[in-house]
Backbone as numpy.savetxt, mean C-alpha at the origin, in Angstrom:
# Nx Ny Nz CAx CAy CAz Cx Cy Cz
-41.50 71.18 -11.34 -42.06 70.58 -10.17 -42.40 71.64 -9.14
-43.48 71.42 -8.56 -43.94 72.35 -7.54 -43.40 71.93 -6.20
-43.24 72.87 -5.26 -42.74 72.51 -3.95 -43.64 71.52 -3.22
-44.93 71.48 -3.55 -45.81 70.54 -2.89 -45.51 69.10 -3.32
-45.04 68.92 -4.58 -44.75 67.58 -5.08 -43.58 66.94 -4.33
-42.63 67.72 -3.85 -41.48 67.18 -3.14 -41.87 66.61 -1.79
-42.86 67.20 -1.12 -43.26 66.72 0.18 -44.03 65.39 0.10
-44.71 65.13 -1.02 -45.49 63.91 -1.15 -44.61 62.68 -1.44
-43.48 62.85 -2.03 -42.60 61.73 -2.39 -41.70 61.38 -1.21
-41.79 60.16 -0.70 -40.91 59.80 0.41 -39.49 59.56 -0.11
-38.54 60.23 0.44 -37.16 60.14 -0.02 -36.29 59.78 1.18
-36.27 58.48 1.52 -35.48 58.00 2.65 -34.64 56.79 2.20
-33.58 56.98 1.45 -32.79 55.85 0.94 -32.03 55.10 2.04
-31.63 55.77 3.11 -30.90 55.11 4.17 -31.80 54.15 4.91
-33.01 54.56 5.21 -33.96 53.71 5.90 -34.35 52.51 5.03
-34.57 52.74 3.74 -34.93 51.65 2.82 -33.78 50.64 2.72
-32.55 51.09 2.63 -31.39 50.21 2.55 -31.21 49.41 3.83
-31.44 50.06 4.97 -31.32 49.38 6.26 -32.37 48.27 6.40
-33.57 48.52 5.98 -34.64 47.52 6.04 -34.30 46.35 5.11
-33.79 46.62 3.93 -33.42 45.56 2.98 -32.27 44.73 3.55
-31.30 45.37 4.19 -30.16 44.67 4.78 -30.60 43.75 5.91
-31.51 44.21 6.77 -32.02 43.39 7.85 -32.82 42.20 7.29
-33.57 42.41 6.24 -34.35 41.33 5.62 -33.43 40.27 5.03
-32.38 40.67 4.33 -31.44 39.71 3.74 -30.71 38.94 4.85
-30.30 39.63 5.91 -29.61 38.97 7.02 -30.53 37.95 7.68
-31.81 38.28 7.83 -32.76 37.36 8.43 -32.93 36.10 7.57
-33.04 36.26 6.27 -33.20 35.11 5.36 -31.94 34.24 5.38
-30.74 34.86 5.30 -29.48 34.11 5.32 -29.32 33.38 6.65
-29.68 34.03 7.75 -29.58 33.39 9.06 -30.50 32.18 9.18
-31.71 32.28 8.67 -32.63 31.15 8.71 -32.12 29.99 7.85
-31.59 30.28 6.68 -31.06 29.22 5.81 -29.87 28.54 6.47
-28.91 29.30 7.00 -27.75 28.71 7.65 -28.13 27.93 8.90
-29.09 28.42 9.65 -29.55 27.70 10.83 -30.19 26.38 10.46
-30.97 26.35 9.39 -31.59 25.10 8.92 -30.54 24.11 8.46
-29.51 24.58 7.76 -28.43 23.70 7.30 -27.67 23.13 8.50
-27.38 23.96 9.48 -26.66 23.50 10.67 -27.50 22.49 11.45
-28.79 22.73 11.57 -29.66 21.80 12.28 -29.72 20.45 11.56
-29.80 20.49 10.23 -29.81 19.26 9.45 -28.49 18.50 9.60
-27.35 19.21 9.60 -26.05 18.56 9.75 -25.92 17.91 11.11
-26.37 18.57 12.16 -26.31 18.02 13.51 -27.16 16.75 13.59
-28.31 16.78 12.98 -29.20 15.62 13.03 -28.63 14.46 12.21
-28.04 14.73 11.05 -27.48 13.67 10.21 -26.24 13.07 10.86
-25.38 13.89 11.43 -24.15 13.40 12.04 -24.36 12.84 13.43
-25.52 13.00 13.99 -25.80 12.45 15.31 -25.08 13.18 16.43
-24.87 14.48 16.25 -24.15 15.25 17.26 -25.07 15.81 18.32
-26.34 15.53 18.21 -27.30 16.08 19.16 -27.19 15.43 20.52
-27.95 15.91 21.47 -27.92 15.40 22.83 -28.61 14.07 22.96
-29.81 14.04 23.58 -30.53 12.80 23.83 -31.25 12.36 22.58
-31.40 11.01 22.45 -32.18 10.47 21.35 -33.65 10.55 21.70
-34.47 10.52 20.67 -35.92 10.59 20.88 -36.52 9.22 21.14
-35.70 8.13 21.16 -36.25 6.79 21.35 -36.54 6.47 22.81
-36.16 7.35 23.72 -36.44 7.14 25.12 -35.41 6.26 25.79
-34.54 5.61 25.04 -33.54 4.73 25.62 -32.41 5.50 26.26
-32.14 6.68 25.77 -31.10 7.51 26.33 -29.70 7.05 25.97
-29.55 6.15 25.00 -28.22 5.70 24.62 -28.07 5.82 23.11
-26.87 6.18 22.69 -26.61 6.30 21.26 -25.94 5.03 20.78
-25.70 4.94 19.46 -25.09 3.75 18.89 -23.69 3.53 19.45
-22.96 4.62 19.72 -21.60 4.45 20.25 -21.62 3.95 21.68
-22.70 4.23 22.44 -22.80 3.72 23.80 -23.05 2.22 23.82
-23.70 1.67 22.79 -24.03 0.26 22.74 -22.87 -0.59 22.24
-21.86 0.01 21.62 -20.72 -0.76 21.12 -19.84 -1.15 22.29
-19.23 -2.34 22.15 -18.33 -2.79 23.20 -17.17 -3.52 22.56
-16.12 -3.67 23.33 -14.93 -4.38 22.88 -14.82 -5.62 23.75
-14.87 -6.78 23.12 -14.80 -8.03 23.86 -13.43 -8.65 23.65
-12.73 -8.86 24.72 -11.43 -9.51 24.68 -11.51 -10.75 25.55
-11.42 -11.94 24.93 -11.54 -13.15 25.74 -10.34 -13.30 26.66
-10.56 -14.03 27.71 -9.52 -14.29 28.69 -8.52 -15.28 28.08
-7.21 -15.02 28.19 -6.22 -15.94 27.62 -6.24 -17.28 28.34
-6.08 -18.33 27.55 -6.02 -19.67 28.11 -4.79 -20.37 27.55
-4.13 -21.19 28.34 -2.95 -21.90 27.83 -3.36 -22.92 26.77
-2.52 -23.05 25.74 -2.80 -24.03 24.71 -2.31 -25.39 25.16
-2.96 -26.42 24.67 -2.60 -27.78 25.06 -1.41 -28.27 24.25
-0.96 -29.45 24.61 0.12 -30.08 23.88 -0.36 -30.45 22.48
0.52 -30.42 21.47 0.09 -30.78 20.12 -0.31 -32.25 20.06
-1.39 -32.54 19.33 -1.87 -33.91 19.21 -1.30 -34.61 18.00
-0.75 -33.83 17.04 -0.18 -34.41 15.83 1.31 -34.12 15.80
2.08 -34.90 15.04 3.52 -34.63 14.97 3.79 -33.30 14.26
4.86 -32.64 14.69 5.25 -31.39 14.07 6.07 -31.71 12.82
5.70 -31.11 11.69 6.38 -31.36 10.43 6.85 -30.04 9.87
8.09 -30.00 9.45 8.66 -28.82 8.82 9.05 -29.19 7.40
8.65 -28.37 6.44 9.00 -28.64 5.06 10.38 -28.09 4.75
11.21 -28.90 4.18 12.54 -28.48 3.78 12.44 -27.67 2.49
13.46 -26.88 2.13 13.39 -26.05 0.92 13.14 -26.85 -0.35
13.52 -28.15 -0.40 13.30 -28.94 -1.60 11.89 -29.54 -1.66
11.04 -29.25 -0.65 9.67 -29.72 -0.66 9.45 -30.99 0.12
10.51 -31.68 0.52 10.34 -32.89 1.32 10.10 -32.50 2.77
9.47 -33.41 3.51 9.20 -33.10 4.91 10.30 -33.69 5.77
10.56 -33.02 6.85 11.53 -33.54 7.79 10.88 -33.59 9.16
11.22 -34.61 9.93 10.64 -34.78 11.25 11.48 -34.05 12.27
11.72 -34.69 13.38 12.48 -34.07 14.45 13.97 -34.10 14.14
14.77 -33.50 15.01 16.20 -33.39 14.79 16.89 -34.74 14.84
16.30 -35.75 15.55 16.93 -37.06 15.62 16.90 -37.78 14.28
15.94 -37.45 13.41 15.82 -38.13 12.13 16.87 -37.68 11.12
17.48 -36.51 11.34 18.42 -35.95 10.38 19.84 -36.38 10.73
20.68 -36.54 9.70 22.08 -36.81 9.99 22.72 -35.62 10.68
23.78 -35.90 11.45 24.41 -34.82 12.21 25.11 -33.82 11.31
25.64 -34.23 10.20 26.32 -33.32 9.25 25.64 -33.44 7.90
25.10 -32.35 7.40 24.52 -32.35 6.05 24.84 -31.03 5.38
26.13 -30.81 5.02 26.51 -29.53 4.45 25.88 -29.29 3.08
25.56 -30.32 2.33 25.01 -30.11 0.99 23.57 -29.62 1.03
22.82 -29.94 2.08 21.42 -29.53 2.13 21.23 -28.16 2.78
22.25 -27.62 3.42 22.12 -26.31 4.04 22.37 -25.22 3.01
21.48 -24.24 2.98 21.63 -23.14 2.04 22.61 -22.13 2.60
23.36 -21.47 1.73 24.24 -20.41 2.22 23.41 -19.32 2.89
24.03 -18.62 3.84 23.28 -17.63 4.59 22.89 -16.43 3.72
23.81 -15.93 2.91 23.52 -14.81 2.01 23.57 -15.34 0.58
22.42 -15.39 -0.07 22.34 -15.89 -1.43 21.24 -15.15 -2.17
21.51 -14.78 -3.42 20.50 -14.13 -4.26 20.09 -15.14 -5.32
18.82 -15.51 -5.32 18.28 -16.46 -6.29 17.35 -15.70 -7.24
17.68 -15.67 -8.52 16.95 -14.89 -9.53 16.22 -15.81 -10.47
14.99 -15.42 -10.88 14.26 -16.15 -11.91 13.56 -15.13 -12.81
13.41 -15.51 -14.08 12.73 -14.64 -15.06 11.35 -15.21 -15.33
10.37 -14.35 -15.44 9.00 -14.79 -15.68 8.78 -15.24 -17.11
9.61 -14.80 -18.04 9.48 -15.17 -19.43 10.85 -15.64 -19.94
10.85 -16.59 -20.88 12.10 -17.04 -21.47 12.28 -16.50 -22.88
11.19 -16.04 -23.48 11.25 -15.50 -24.84 10.18 -14.41 -24.97
10.58 -13.22 -25.43 9.64 -12.11 -25.58 9.94 -11.34 -26.87
9.01 -10.51 -27.27 9.21 -9.61 -28.40 10.04 -8.42 -27.94
10.64 -7.66 -28.86 11.39 -6.47 -28.45 10.51 -5.51 -27.66
11.04 -4.99 -26.57 10.40 -4.02 -25.67 9.18 -4.60 -24.93
9.06 -5.93 -24.92 8.01 -6.55 -24.12 8.53 -6.71 -22.69
7.66 -6.65 -21.72 8.04 -6.71 -20.31 8.61 -8.07 -19.94
9.74 -8.05 -19.21 10.36 -9.26 -18.67 10.33 -9.12 -17.15
9.63 -10.03 -16.48 9.51 -9.98 -15.02 10.70 -10.69 -14.39
11.37 -9.99 -13.49 12.49 -10.56 -12.73 12.09 -10.62 -11.26
12.11 -11.80 -10.67 11.76 -11.96 -9.27 12.80 -12.85 -8.61
12.82 -12.81 -7.30 13.76 -13.69 -6.62 13.73 -13.55 -5.12
14.66 -14.28 -4.51 14.79 -14.32 -3.07 16.22 -13.95 -2.72
16.37 -13.09 -1.72 17.69 -12.72 -1.23 17.72 -13.03 0.26
18.21 -14.22 0.59 18.28 -14.66 1.98 19.27 -13.78 2.75
18.82 -13.16 3.81 19.67 -12.30 4.62 19.92 -10.93 4.02
19.15 -10.54 3.01 19.40 -9.26 2.34 18.30 -8.22 2.55
17.63 -8.28 3.68 16.52 -7.36 3.95 16.95 -5.90 3.77
16.22 -5.15 2.94 16.48 -3.73 2.72 17.55 -3.44 1.68
18.16 -4.44 1.10 19.23 -4.22 0.12 18.67 -3.67 -1.19
19.51 -2.94 -1.91 19.17 -2.45 -3.24 19.94 -3.31 -4.24
19.21 -3.91 -5.18 19.82 -4.78 -6.18 19.81 -4.09 -7.54
20.92 -4.14 -8.23 21.08 -3.55 -9.55 20.95 -4.66 -10.59
20.14 -4.44 -11.62 20.05 -5.39 -12.73 21.26 -5.18 -13.62
21.90 -6.28 -14.05 23.03 -6.20 -14.97 22.76 -7.11 -16.16
23.29 -6.69 -17.35 23.19 -7.49 -18.57 24.58 -7.80 -19.05
24.79 -9.02 -19.57 26.08 -9.40 -20.11 26.16 -8.91 -21.54
27.10 -8.01 -21.81 27.24 -7.43 -23.15 28.72 -7.21 -23.45
29.15 -7.58 -24.63 30.54 -7.40 -25.09 31.53 -8.00 -24.11
31.21 -9.19 -23.58 32.14 -9.91 -22.74 32.23 -9.44 -21.29
31.34 -8.55 -20.86 31.36 -8.10 -19.47 29.96 -7.76 -18.99
29.82 -7.72 -17.66 28.53 -7.37 -17.06 28.44 -5.85 -16.95
27.36 -5.28 -17.50 27.14 -3.83 -17.44 25.81 -3.56 -16.74
25.75 -2.44 -16.04 24.53 -2.08 -15.32 23.40 -1.77 -16.29
22.25 -2.33 -16.01 21.01 -2.04 -16.73 20.29 -0.99 -15.89
19.63 0.00 -16.47 19.07 1.10 -15.67 17.83 0.74 -14.86
17.89 -0.35 -14.10 16.76 -0.77 -13.26 17.31 -1.33 -11.96
16.67 -0.96 -10.84 17.04 -1.51 -9.54 15.79 -2.08 -8.88
16.01 -2.86 -7.84 14.90 -3.42 -7.06 15.32 -3.43 -5.60
14.36 -3.23 -4.70 14.67 -3.28 -3.27 14.15 -4.59 -2.69
14.85 -5.08 -1.68 14.50 -6.35 -1.05 13.59 -6.07 0.15
12.45 -6.75 0.19 11.51 -6.63 1.29 11.02 -8.03 1.63
11.08 -8.40 2.90 10.73 -9.76 3.34 11.57 -10.80 2.61
12.82 -10.45 2.35 13.80 -11.30 1.68 13.41 -11.68 0.26
12.49 -10.90 -0.37 12.13 -11.13 -1.76 12.25 -9.82 -2.53
12.36 -9.92 -3.83 12.40 -8.74 -4.69 11.66 -9.03 -5.98
11.23 -7.96 -6.64 10.49 -8.10 -7.89 10.64 -6.80 -8.68
10.91 -6.94 -9.97 10.98 -5.78 -10.85 10.74 -6.27 -12.27
10.77 -5.38 -13.22 10.66 -5.79 -14.62 11.58 -4.93 -15.45
11.95 -5.46 -16.62 12.80 -4.73 -17.56 12.21 -4.84 -18.95
12.67 -3.97 -19.83 12.30 -4.00 -21.24 13.56 -3.71 -22.04
13.75 -4.44 -23.13 14.91 -4.20 -23.96 14.56 -4.52 -25.41
15.26 -3.87 -26.31 15.10 -4.13 -27.74 16.30 -4.86 -28.32
17.24 -5.24 -27.46 18.46 -5.95 -27.89 18.06 -7.36 -28.34
18.13 -7.65 -29.64 17.69 -8.93 -30.19 18.66 -10.05 -29.83
18.13 -11.27 -29.76 18.94 -12.44 -29.48 18.85 -12.84 -28.02
19.81 -13.70 -27.61 19.85 -14.16 -26.23 20.47 -13.08 -25.35
19.78 -12.74 -24.27 20.24 -11.74 -23.32 20.39 -12.42 -21.96
21.54 -12.22 -21.33 21.79 -12.77 -20.00 21.70 -11.65 -18.98
20.94 -11.92 -17.89 20.73 -10.93 -16.84 21.10 -11.53 -15.49
21.47 -10.67 -14.56 21.70 -11.06 -13.18 21.42 -9.85 -12.29
21.39 -10.08 -10.98 21.22 -9.01 -10.00 22.49 -8.96 -9.16
22.85 -7.75 -8.71 24.01 -7.59 -7.85 23.65 -6.63 -6.73
24.04 -6.98 -5.51 23.81 -6.13 -4.34 24.74 -4.93 -4.46
24.17 -3.73 -4.49 24.98 -2.52 -4.69 25.91 -2.22 -3.53
25.61 -2.73 -2.34 26.47 -2.43 -1.20 27.51 -3.52 -0.92
27.17 -4.79 -1.16 28.12 -5.86 -0.84 28.78 -6.46 -2.07
28.20 -6.27 -3.25 28.75 -6.86 -4.46 28.35 -8.31 -4.68
27.49 -8.87 -3.81 27.05 -10.25 -3.97 26.21 -10.36 -5.24
26.50 -11.41 -6.04 25.84 -11.58 -7.33 24.85 -12.73 -7.29
23.81 -12.64 -8.11 22.84 -13.71 -8.22 23.26 -14.66 -9.34
22.47 -15.73 -9.49 22.61 -16.56 -10.68 22.18 -15.75 -11.89
22.50 -16.20 -13.07 22.08 -15.49 -14.27 20.89 -16.19 -14.92
20.06 -15.40 -15.61 18.93 -15.94 -16.36 19.08 -15.50 -17.80
18.59 -16.32 -18.72 18.71 -16.02 -20.15 17.30 -15.83 -20.72
17.12 -14.73 -21.46 15.85 -14.43 -22.11 16.14 -14.14 -23.57
15.39 -14.77 -24.47 15.56 -14.55 -25.90 14.62 -13.44 -26.35
15.18 -12.42 -26.99 14.41 -11.29 -27.50 14.31 -11.44 -29.02
13.11 -11.38 -29.55 12.98 -11.45 -31.00 11.74 -12.09 -31.48
């Protein structure tokens, strides 16, 4: 190569790199600015609307709370359904002492959703525990002449409980629930497996 050839070739890599860097930054800035502008417009974060009304959708929303008014006297008789499904009127209609119709305050009432299932088929156990809000109930099975814990528990919410069990023990199986903290026991239910 002749010395004249070196002067004709422009050799400025720093300047070329700087121009390329500025060009890439300009393109990236324009793309990000367009994305941000689109997001602001889609989300409605902008200032004034172009409809001339000067109000956004959130400005037009309102909360209406009617003024409270006293309720009138009942026009029909008040009826309360007793646990057995019959209706009862006012307190004057009932006898003064009725110990047989009053339910005990703390009672666990258990029912099984199925009376006969195949081995390892789901058995639904549901019930009501009056006065047992928040209690943990342990499922028990009668085996070899005694009640033994079954590895399932249920919690009481709104004075009701619900769980399910599965067993492969063939024949008639007797189950009950017991409150783990008080020891109160439910009635027993029988389910035939097989």
